[in-house]
Short mmCIF file of C-alpha atoms in Angstrom, two decimals:
data_model
loop_
_atom_site.label_atom_id
_atom_site.label_comp_id
_atom_site.label_asym_id
_atom_site.label_seq_id
_atom_site.Cartn_x
_atom_site.Cartn_y
_atom_site.Cartn_z
CA MET A 1 25.91 42.22 85.55
CA ILE A 2 29.09 40.58 86.70
CA ASN A 3 31.30 42.46 89.14
CA ASN A 4 34.88 41.35 89.25
CA SER A 5 35.99 42.82 92.49
CA LEU A 6 39.04 41.43 94.28
CA THR A 7 40.56 42.13 97.70
CA ILE A 8 44.16 43.18 97.24
CA PRO A 9 46.70 44.08 99.87
CA ASN A 10 47.22 47.77 100.69
CA ASN A 11 50.35 48.08 98.69
CA ARG A 12 48.49 47.06 95.51
CA SER A 13 46.22 49.09 93.36
CA ILE A 14 42.66 48.03 92.69
CA ARG A 15 40.99 48.24 89.33
CA HIS A 16 37.36 47.38 88.53
CA PHE A 17 36.26 45.61 85.27
CA HIS A 18 32.79 45.20 83.90
CA SER A 19 31.33 43.05 81.04
CA GLN A 20 27.82 42.70 79.68
CA THR A 21 26.20 40.16 77.25
CA GLU A 22 23.75 41.00 74.47
CA ILE A 23 20.05 40.86 75.18
CA PRO A 24 18.83 37.39 74.23
CA LEU A 25 16.18 37.22 71.48
CA SER A 26 13.22 34.86 71.73
CA SER A 27 10.18 34.10 69.57
CA GLU A 28 7.12 31.90 69.88
CA ASN A 29 5.65 29.73 67.09
CA SER A 30 2.50 27.69 67.04
CA SER A 31 0.81 25.28 64.60
CA GLN A 32 -2.67 23.93 64.31
CA VAL A 33 -4.13 21.02 62.30
CA PRO A 34 -6.91 21.90 59.81
CA LYS A 35 -10.44 21.54 61.00
CA ARG A 36 -12.42 18.63 59.51
CA GLN A 37 -16.09 18.19 59.13
CA HIS A 38 -18.08 15.15 58.04
CA SER A 39 -21.23 15.40 55.99
CA GLN A 40 -23.53 12.89 54.34
CA VAL A 41 -26.01 13.11 51.47
CA GLN A 42 -28.83 10.75 50.73
CA THR A 43 -31.41 10.84 47.97
CA ASP A 44 -35.03 10.54 48.66
CA ILE A 45 -36.82 7.33 47.81
CA VAL A 46 -38.87 7.79 44.63
CA GLU A 47 -41.95 5.73 44.32
CA ILE A 48 -42.64 4.41 40.78
CA LYS A 49 -46.16 5.11 39.78
CA GLU A 50 -48.08 2.40 38.03
CA ASN A 51 -49.42 4.84 35.42
CA ILE A 52 -46.37 6.04 33.46
CA PHE A 53 -48.41 8.22 31.08
CA ALA A 54 -48.54 11.89 31.89
CA GLU A 55 -51.89 13.41 32.57
CA PHE A 56 -53.14 15.68 29.82
CA ASN A 57 -56.14 17.74 28.93
CA VAL A 58 -58.09 16.24 26.03
CA SER A 59 -59.63 19.55 24.95
CA ASN A 60 -56.24 21.29 24.81
CA LEU A 61 -54.82 18.42 22.69
CA LEU A 62 -57.70 18.66 20.21
CA ASN A 63 -57.25 22.41 19.89
CA PHE A 64 -53.52 21.93 19.18
CA LEU A 65 -54.18 19.30 16.51
CA ARG A 66 -56.78 21.48 14.80
CA LYS A 67 -54.25 24.30 14.69
CA VAL A 68 -51.19 22.41 13.31
CA THR A 69 -52.90 19.88 11.01
CA PRO A 70 -53.44 22.28 8.05
CA ILE A 71 -49.83 23.47 8.26
CA MET A 72 -48.41 19.94 8.33
CA CYS A 73 -50.58 18.79 5.42
CA SER A 74 -49.51 21.76 3.32
CA ALA A 75 -45.83 21.04 4.02
CA LEU A 76 -46.25 17.34 3.16
CA GLU A 77 -47.94 18.22 -0.15
CA LYS A 78 -45.03 20.51 -1.08
CA ASN A 79 -42.53 17.73 -0.24
CA CYS A 80 -44.35 15.30 -2.52
CA GLN A 81 -44.11 17.75 -5.43
CA SER A 82 -40.45 18.66 -4.80
CA LYS A 83 -37.63 16.93 -6.75
CA ALA A 84 -34.81 17.99 -4.43
CA PHE A 85 -34.34 14.52 -2.94
CA ASN A 86 -35.01 12.35 -5.98
CA ARG A 87 -31.43 11.01 -6.10
CA TYR A 88 -30.90 11.01 -2.36
CA LYS A 89 -30.59 7.60 -0.71
CA LEU A 90 -30.12 6.81 2.94
CA LEU A 91 -27.09 4.76 3.90
CA SER A 92 -29.44 2.11 5.23
CA ASP A 93 -31.07 1.84 1.78
CA VAL A 94 -27.78 1.25 -0.06
CA ASP A 95 -26.68 -2.35 -0.36
CA SER A 96 -22.91 -2.22 0.19
CA THR A 97 -22.48 -5.88 -0.70
CA SER A 98 -23.68 -5.49 -4.29
CA ILE A 99 -21.37 -4.69 -7.24
CA LEU A 100 -22.64 -2.27 -9.84
CA CYS A 101 -21.56 -2.90 -13.44
CA LEU A 102 -20.81 0.46 -15.05
CA HIS A 103 -19.40 -0.63 -18.41
CA VAL A 104 -18.63 -3.78 -20.36
CA LEU A 105 -15.58 -3.26 -22.56
CA GLU A 106 -15.84 -5.39 -25.67
CA LYS A 107 -13.61 -6.19 -28.62
CA GLN A 108 -14.01 -8.71 -31.40
CA LEU A 109 -11.24 -11.31 -31.08
CA PRO A 110 -10.59 -14.83 -32.33
CA SER A 111 -11.90 -17.55 -30.07
CA GLU A 112 -8.43 -18.62 -28.87
CA PHE A 113 -7.61 -15.12 -27.59
CA CYS A 114 -8.18 -13.88 -24.05
CA CYS A 115 -7.36 -10.83 -21.93
CA SER A 116 -3.88 -11.47 -20.53
CA SER A 117 -3.26 -8.25 -18.56
CA ILE A 118 -5.02 -5.07 -17.49
CA SER A 119 -3.85 -1.78 -15.94
CA TRP A 120 -5.26 1.60 -14.84
CA ASN A 121 -3.31 4.82 -15.38
CA SER A 122 -2.23 6.93 -12.41
CA VAL A 123 -5.17 9.37 -12.56
CA GLY A 124 -7.83 6.72 -13.18
CA THR A 125 -9.05 8.12 -16.51
CA ALA A 126 -7.81 5.35 -18.81
CA ILE A 127 -7.67 1.59 -18.72
CA ALA A 128 -5.40 -0.57 -20.90
CA THR A 129 -5.94 -4.21 -21.79
CA ALA A 130 -3.62 -6.71 -23.46
CA PHE A 131 -4.59 -9.83 -25.36
CA SER A 132 -2.83 -13.12 -25.88
CA SER A 133 -3.61 -16.48 -27.41
CA ILE A 134 -4.04 -19.46 -25.11
CA ASP A 135 -2.76 -21.87 -27.75
CA HIS A 136 0.99 -21.71 -28.44
CA LYS A 137 2.40 -24.92 -29.82
CA SER A 138 5.67 -23.31 -30.90
CA TRP A 139 6.96 -19.80 -31.57
CA CYS A 140 4.28 -17.10 -31.38
CA GLU A 141 3.14 -15.88 -34.78
CA HIS A 142 -0.04 -14.10 -33.68
CA SER A 143 -0.85 -10.44 -34.20
CA SER A 144 -2.05 -8.88 -30.96
CA SER A 145 -2.72 -5.42 -29.57
CA VAL A 146 -2.97 -3.22 -26.51
CA ASP A 147 -6.31 -1.39 -26.39
CA ILE A 148 -6.86 1.74 -24.31
CA TRP A 149 -10.26 3.10 -23.26
CA SER A 150 -10.44 6.72 -22.02
CA LEU A 151 -13.37 6.68 -19.63
CA SER A 152 -13.52 10.47 -19.17
CA ARG A 153 -13.77 11.39 -22.85
CA LYS A 154 -17.07 12.42 -24.39
CA ASP A 155 -16.62 10.00 -27.29
CA PHE A 156 -16.14 7.04 -24.93
CA ASP A 157 -17.62 3.87 -26.40
CA PRO A 158 -17.33 0.62 -24.39
CA LYS A 159 -17.40 -1.35 -27.65
CA LYS A 160 -14.63 0.63 -29.33
CA PRO A 161 -11.25 1.51 -27.73
CA ASN A 162 -9.98 5.07 -28.09
CA LEU A 163 -6.48 3.87 -29.00
CA THR A 164 -5.14 0.57 -30.31
CA LEU A 165 -1.41 -0.30 -30.28
CA GLU A 166 -0.73 -3.11 -32.71
CA THR A 167 1.97 -5.71 -31.97
CA ASP A 168 3.43 -8.64 -33.91
CA CYS A 169 3.35 -10.96 -30.88
CA CYS A 170 1.07 -11.77 -27.98
CA ILE A 171 1.26 -9.41 -24.99
CA THR A 172 1.63 -11.18 -21.65
CA TYR A 173 2.00 -8.26 -19.24
CA LEU A 174 1.51 -4.48 -19.22
CA SER A 175 1.65 -1.71 -16.61
CA PHE A 176 0.98 2.03 -16.52
CA HIS A 177 3.55 4.29 -14.85
CA PRO A 178 2.45 5.09 -11.26
CA GLU A 179 3.00 8.85 -11.73
CA LEU A 180 3.11 9.57 -15.48
CA PRO A 181 -0.41 8.80 -16.80
CA ALA A 182 0.65 8.55 -20.46
CA ILE A 183 3.58 6.12 -20.03
CA ILE A 184 2.90 2.41 -20.40
CA VAL A 185 5.22 -0.59 -20.67
CA ALA A 186 4.32 -3.99 -22.10
CA GLY A 187 6.05 -7.35 -22.37
CA LYS A 188 5.69 -9.85 -25.17
CA LEU A 189 5.60 -13.62 -25.24
CA ASN A 190 8.99 -13.67 -26.99
CA GLY A 191 10.63 -11.60 -24.21
CA GLU A 192 10.66 -8.21 -25.95
CA ILE A 193 9.64 -5.13 -23.92
CA LEU A 194 7.87 -2.10 -25.44
CA LEU A 195 7.66 1.40 -23.93
CA TRP A 196 4.90 3.74 -25.18
CA ASP A 197 3.80 7.33 -24.61
CA ILE A 198 0.13 7.38 -25.56
CA SER A 199 0.06 11.20 -25.53
CA LYS A 200 1.96 11.04 -28.84
CA GLU A 201 -0.72 9.99 -31.30
CA ASP A 202 1.53 9.84 -34.37
CA ASP A 203 4.29 7.60 -33.00
CA PRO A 204 3.66 6.54 -29.38
CA LEU A 205 6.51 3.98 -29.28
CA LEU A 206 9.41 5.42 -27.26
CA ALA A 207 11.77 2.44 -27.20
CA SER A 208 12.00 -1.33 -27.16
CA THR A 209 14.54 -3.80 -25.84
CA GLU A 210 17.05 -4.92 -28.41
CA ILE A 211 17.60 -8.59 -29.07
CA ALA A 212 20.80 -8.99 -27.08
CA ILE A 213 22.58 -11.98 -25.59
CA PHE A 214 21.37 -11.44 -22.02
CA SER A 215 17.91 -9.98 -22.72
CA HIS A 216 14.74 -11.95 -22.10
CA ARG A 217 14.10 -14.86 -24.44
CA GLU A 218 10.80 -16.15 -23.05
CA ALA A 219 7.45 -14.76 -21.92
CA ILE A 220 7.49 -11.67 -19.69
CA THR A 221 5.68 -12.46 -16.42
CA GLY A 222 6.16 -9.19 -14.53
CA LEU A 223 6.90 -5.48 -15.07
CA HIS A 224 7.27 -3.30 -11.97
CA TRP A 225 8.17 0.39 -11.80
CA ILE A 226 10.96 1.64 -9.53
CA ILE A 227 10.40 5.12 -8.08
CA GLN A 228 13.53 6.75 -6.65
CA TYR A 229 13.46 9.55 -4.09
CA GLY A 230 13.88 12.92 -5.80
CA LYS A 231 13.66 11.37 -9.29
CA HIS A 232 9.93 11.02 -9.81
CA ASN A 233 9.91 11.62 -13.56
CA LYS A 234 12.69 9.16 -14.31
CA ILE A 235 11.53 6.05 -16.11
CA LYS A 236 13.00 2.95 -14.49
CA PHE A 237 11.48 -0.51 -14.11
CA VAL A 238 12.33 -4.16 -13.46
CA SER A 239 11.20 -7.12 -15.54
CA CYS A 240 11.04 -10.87 -14.90
CA SER A 241 10.50 -13.74 -17.28
CA LEU A 242 10.14 -17.49 -17.61
CA ASP A 243 13.80 -17.59 -18.64
CA GLY A 244 14.79 -17.06 -14.97
CA LYS A 245 16.17 -13.53 -15.41
CA ILE A 246 15.33 -10.37 -13.46
CA LEU A 247 16.54 -7.28 -15.33
CA LEU A 248 16.58 -3.60 -14.35
CA TRP A 249 15.97 -1.10 -17.17
CA SER A 250 16.12 2.69 -17.47
CA TYR A 251 14.98 4.94 -20.30
CA GLU A 252 17.78 7.28 -21.37
CA ASP A 253 18.54 8.97 -24.71
CA ASP A 254 15.54 7.37 -26.43
CA THR A 255 16.72 3.86 -25.60
CA LEU A 256 16.13 1.26 -22.92
CA LYS A 257 19.41 0.71 -21.08
CA LEU A 258 20.16 -2.45 -19.10
CA ASP A 259 21.43 -1.33 -15.66
CA ASP A 260 21.65 -4.54 -13.66
CA GLY A 261 20.49 -8.14 -13.70
CA PHE A 262 19.84 -11.26 -11.65
CA VAL A 263 19.39 -14.87 -12.63
CA ILE A 264 17.77 -17.76 -10.76
CA LEU A 265 19.81 -20.95 -11.17
CA ALA A 266 18.79 -24.39 -9.97
CA LYS A 267 22.10 -25.09 -8.26
CA GLN A 268 21.92 -21.91 -6.17
CA LEU A 269 18.51 -22.61 -4.66
CA PRO A 270 18.26 -23.55 -0.96
CA ARG A 271 18.77 -27.25 -0.28
CA ASN A 272 15.12 -27.94 0.51
CA PHE A 273 14.14 -26.44 -2.87
CA LEU A 274 16.58 -28.28 -5.09
CA ILE A 275 15.17 -29.12 -8.51
CA LYS A 276 16.48 -31.93 -10.68
CA THR A 277 17.63 -30.56 -14.03
CA ARG A 278 19.69 -31.83 -16.91
CA LYS A 279 22.10 -28.90 -16.69
CA ASP A 280 23.85 -27.68 -13.56
CA ASN A 281 23.38 -24.06 -14.57
CA ALA A 282 19.74 -24.39 -15.69
CA GLU A 283 17.59 -21.29 -15.17
CA ILE A 284 14.38 -21.57 -13.14
CA GLY A 285 11.48 -19.67 -14.67
CA ILE A 286 9.85 -16.86 -12.69
CA THR A 287 6.05 -16.89 -12.76
CA SER A 288 5.35 -13.78 -10.67
CA MET A 289 7.09 -11.00 -8.74
CA THR A 290 6.16 -8.30 -6.23
CA ILE A 291 8.10 -5.45 -4.59
CA ASN A 292 7.68 -4.46 -0.93
CA SER A 293 5.48 -1.39 -0.47
CA GLU A 294 7.70 0.13 2.26
CA ASP A 295 11.19 -1.18 1.52
CA GLY A 296 11.95 -1.01 -2.20
CA ASN A 297 15.02 -3.20 -1.77
CA ILE A 298 12.97 -6.29 -0.82
CA PHE A 299 10.99 -8.29 -3.36
CA VAL A 300 9.44 -11.75 -3.55
CA ILE A 301 9.41 -14.04 -6.57
CA ALA A 302 7.49 -17.20 -7.41
CA THR A 303 9.25 -19.81 -9.54
CA GLU A 304 8.24 -22.80 -11.56
CA GLY A 305 7.58 -25.79 -9.34
CA GLY A 306 5.78 -23.78 -6.63
CA GLY A 307 8.82 -22.17 -4.99
CA ILE A 308 8.54 -18.77 -3.27
CA PHE A 309 11.67 -16.81 -2.35
CA GLN A 310 12.54 -13.54 -0.66
CA CYS A 311 15.12 -11.53 -2.61
CA ALA A 312 17.02 -8.25 -2.40
CA PHE A 313 18.13 -5.82 -5.10
CA ASP A 314 21.38 -5.02 -3.25
CA SER A 315 22.54 -8.65 -3.26
CA LEU A 316 26.24 -9.06 -4.07
CA VAL A 317 26.24 -12.87 -4.39
CA PRO A 318 27.57 -13.66 -7.87
CA ALA A 319 25.46 -16.00 -9.95
CA GLN A 320 27.37 -18.96 -11.32
CA TYR A 321 26.16 -18.13 -14.82
CA SER A 322 28.26 -19.61 -17.60
CA GLY A 323 26.64 -17.76 -20.51
CA ILE A 324 27.91 -14.63 -22.20
CA CYS A 325 26.63 -11.52 -20.45
CA PRO A 326 27.54 -7.79 -20.72
CA ILE A 327 26.93 -7.36 -16.98
CA SER A 328 27.78 -9.42 -13.92
CA PRO A 329 24.51 -11.19 -12.99
CA LYS A 330 23.90 -11.93 -9.31
CA SER A 331 21.77 -14.28 -7.28
CA PRO A 332 19.15 -12.28 -5.31
CA ILE A 333 17.70 -15.06 -3.11
CA ASN A 334 17.93 -14.61 0.67
CA MET A 335 15.52 -17.25 1.97
CA GLY A 336 12.76 -19.59 0.85
CA PHE A 337 9.20 -20.11 2.06
CA GLU A 338 7.03 -23.21 2.17
CA ARG A 339 6.33 -24.07 -1.43
CA HIS A 340 2.98 -24.54 -3.12
CA LYS A 341 1.94 -27.95 -4.35
CA GLY A 342 1.22 -26.52 -7.79
CA GLN A 343 2.25 -23.65 -10.03
CA VAL A 344 2.23 -20.25 -8.31
CA THR A 345 0.17 -17.88 -10.45
CA CYS A 346 0.62 -14.66 -8.46
CA VAL A 347 2.36 -13.14 -5.42
CA GLN A 348 1.45 -9.73 -4.05
CA PHE A 349 2.73 -7.67 -1.08
CA SER A 350 0.20 -6.07 1.24
CA PRO A 351 0.04 -2.27 0.83
CA PHE A 352 -0.72 -1.92 4.55
CA SER A 353 1.82 -4.21 6.24
CA ARG A 354 5.54 -4.43 5.52
CA ASN A 355 5.96 -8.14 6.24
CA ILE A 356 2.77 -9.63 4.79
CA PHE A 357 2.33 -10.94 1.25
CA LEU A 358 -0.22 -13.14 -0.48
CA SER A 359 0.22 -15.98 -2.94
CA ALA A 360 -2.15 -17.91 -5.20
CA GLY A 361 -1.46 -21.20 -6.91
CA SER A 362 -2.93 -23.79 -9.22
CA ASP A 363 -3.29 -26.06 -6.18
CA GLU A 364 -6.45 -24.05 -5.34
CA GLU A 365 -4.84 -22.41 -2.32
CA LEU A 366 -4.56 -18.77 -1.25
CA ARG A 367 -1.76 -18.31 1.26
CA ILE A 368 -0.74 -15.42 3.50
CA TYR A 369 2.96 -15.37 4.32
CA ASN A 370 5.06 -13.40 6.79
CA LEU A 371 8.60 -12.36 5.87
CA LEU A 372 9.72 -13.24 9.39
CA GLN A 373 8.51 -16.85 9.15
CA SER A 374 9.38 -19.42 6.52
#
């Protein structure tokens, strides 16, 4: 309490004032660290006995054996008479390294003929084989065929095909459609391409390439189907030949229509792959072709002389082709790889890796290439 009292002369009035503060508030807080306790555990030392066999009663063991022996013998006798596991084999009993021959497909052919191509259909129920002569001194005048065996039919006979498609020229390449099991395309030695539908027994031939100025003129070395997103039933494929052409075909209105084309010319090869030719615009024959399993725009070709090149379908580089052509052919080559010392017989992309492909050549070498390395 504060008293403001002042002494004032008598002629002045006195007035008293008072003021008071609020009661101060206070609180107490305390903290404490958690209590800790240490403990230790130790296992007891176990002494290893010299005799590791458990002690047992001989009489009790004999009584147990006398009791269970008749039951076990009866069960074993029943197992010997049962046929439930006659065909059962343990995984350890199966030799995974051996190859079992299921069928031997045979056909009577002249001695100079051999199997030139083979293909399974998309559902694995039919296999097609093509035959070609190994002796061609000039233009092919042989009569050949494409034979189809249906493995799932009851009348299957390995010595007699279920369907035979006769041709007037040797067949060098054939391929079943990857989704339509009855569609098959085949290429002849003279460059003609045939498209069949084997579900039509009366007339299986759907269409064939017409003898045009820019169509193939030499042996077909590759036929590969092109599957477009959302257009699974559309028939479209690409062909390559020893005449150096790569042509894209589509089946429309009962005809094979030429959509686009590429040509491999000697003067447009990379400098380290230059080939001496009599003509500046000479075509380089294509011996094999493969399309990337993940990117359908990328493909690899093998050419005569051992060259291997990476190509693209969307290439816009014009080919310096001087011949008459209904389309504008382009040069698809992007880069070249280390060449083989002999003829390249086959190139094949890996179905598991985007950048890996394999090549085989007459120089007795199998090579694995990477698209990222030349």
